[in-house]
Amino acid sequence: EETIRSTPRETQIGYTRPPDVDGPDWEEQNSILERRVVRASQIHSCSVSTCLRFNRHRQMACKRRAPWPLSAEEYVDEAGNWSPKRTYGFMNNFCPAITTTLLCNNDIKLLTNGEDTKDVMWYTTSYATKKQSKNNNVSALMAKAMLYHENNSNHLNSILEQNRLLIFRCQQAINREMELSGPQVMSYIMGYGDCIRSHHYVPFYWFSLQKLLEQTFPELKGAIDAQNTRETTGDVDETSLQQDSILDNAAEHTSSVSCIIKEAVTLEFGKEGGLQTRASQIEDYCFRGTELNNLSYIRFILDTYEEHVPASKRIQRGRPPHKRSSYMLQHPRNNTYTRVIRPPGHNTLPNFVGQFLPSSKDPSQRALHCASMLALLVPWRRIQDIITNEGTWEERYDEFLSRASQEEKDIIAGVDYYYECRTAVMKKTQELENNHESRDEERRQQAE
């Protein structure tokens, strides 16, 4: 630290001519240039105008988390954690080749499968997917808009016009407090929408399947309740899409299904002109065509989609249509709708509605995890088919893993990776909390 502080900082180092690569002392001159550039651009200095911010403890702290941990040597441990050699806590990571070539500030990040990478993965995923944040001030904004509406709507005699104006004012009260980026504003003006997606997403009502498991196998109810409590009061701020209501229908035409969970209530006209409810994903899967016998639940949702069968089944010119599979006769809409099989190589992914799938690393959730993976990845007509009466969930799950495909193993690994990233975030947060407390203790001791 004393050596660095005593070395003068050259602000115009970026305009320096690089050493001659053909010179006899190129290595020595290049090493000297590296130290000069590092001194000029890689030393972090905390100031109120750059990085010092008030933290949750109302203390001024560096938002870049400087000073960084010291390390006498570079290392990468078996858990994937790494650190460069650092003997001065305010020196940024840098790549020597970039430093001596571009003569500017740079940073490096080693992306292993360690906790640092999982922490970054959690952050980037949350940022890219724009998960719902807490709306603590929405009620106050709505109340303010409501008060203004009551005081400035006496000139309207029509109740319909008053309600229309109320909705408009509430919308404007919320929109004017939103923080929008410039590219997002231009995207709205040009009509491009909220985002550009490379894949097509279909809703996957996981909560309905979880409810079916709970009702069919009562021994899983305790694990499901524990997961619901943990997700509701978790340490990590995350918002899952919760359904307001769950309808449990055991219709007359579904005698072979123990219970059918409705994800949504959709009314449509039946064959005789009366209203009937829309079938659920579970009902669609149980009464799928015989051509789709070997499809698992998740592959059924991803590899097929529902299409209305017109009254006149005309043969039209053009490219050959995708393969179709009719529902079984027990399905309430077997004559009006069919399943279309997507072509190979499609880019459809599931959008899980509800809480995330249970972890395999949590002993209290182990049986629920086994049952959930079997329900997702093993073909079945009745949910009871995923396990035999003789074996346990663990034995049935191990048997499935012994013959599972690489894609199925990747799905299971992806479920665990979610929890590994969340654990890394919680651990990183706790480490920062402990570092802050230790620094406060050092300041108090120095003051005394």
PDB file of N, CA and C in Angstrom, residues 133-139:
ATOM      1  N   SER A 133     -41.676  -6.456  -7.979  1.00  0.00           N
ATOM      2  CA  SER A 133     -41.132  -5.907  -6.745  1.00  0.00           C
ATOM      3  C   SER A 133     -42.260  -5.565  -5.785  1.00  0.00           C
ATOM      4  N   LYS A 134     -41.881  -5.215  -4.573  1.00  0.00           N
ATOM      5  CA  LYS A 134     -42.874  -4.815  -3.593  1.00  0.00           C
ATOM      6  C   LYS A 134     -43.497  -3.481  -3.991  1.00  0.00           C
ATOM      7  N   ASN A 135     -44.815  -3.404  -3.920  1.00  0.00           N
ATOM      8  CA  ASN A 135     -45.526  -2.183  -4.272  1.00  0.00           C
ATOM      9  C   ASN A 135     -46.003  -1.500  -2.999  1.00  0.00           C
ATOM     10  N   ASN A 136     -45.032  -1.038  -2.200  1.00  0.00           N
ATOM     11  CA  ASN A 136     -45.395  -0.452  -0.917  1.00  0.00           C
ATOM     12  C   ASN A 136     -46.089   0.894  -1.064  1.00  0.00           C
ATOM     13  N   ASN A 137     -45.805   1.630  -2.140  1.00  0.00           N
ATOM     14  CA  ASN A 137     -46.356   2.968  -2.280  1.00  0.00           C
ATOM     15  C   ASN A 137     -47.565   3.024  -3.195  1.00  0.00           C
ATOM     16  N   VAL A 138     -48.016   1.888  -3.732  1.00  0.00           N
ATOM     17  CA  VAL A 138     -49.150   1.904  -4.647  1.00  0.00           C
ATOM     18  C   VAL A 138     -50.422   2.323  -3.926  1.00  0.00           C
ATOM     19  N   SER A 139     -50.626   1.813  -2.714  1.00  0.00           N
ATOM     20  CA  SER A 139     -51.844   2.165  -1.977  1.00  0.00           C
ATOM     21  C   SER A 139     -51.901   3.655  -1.683  1.00  0.00           C
TER      22      SER A 139
END
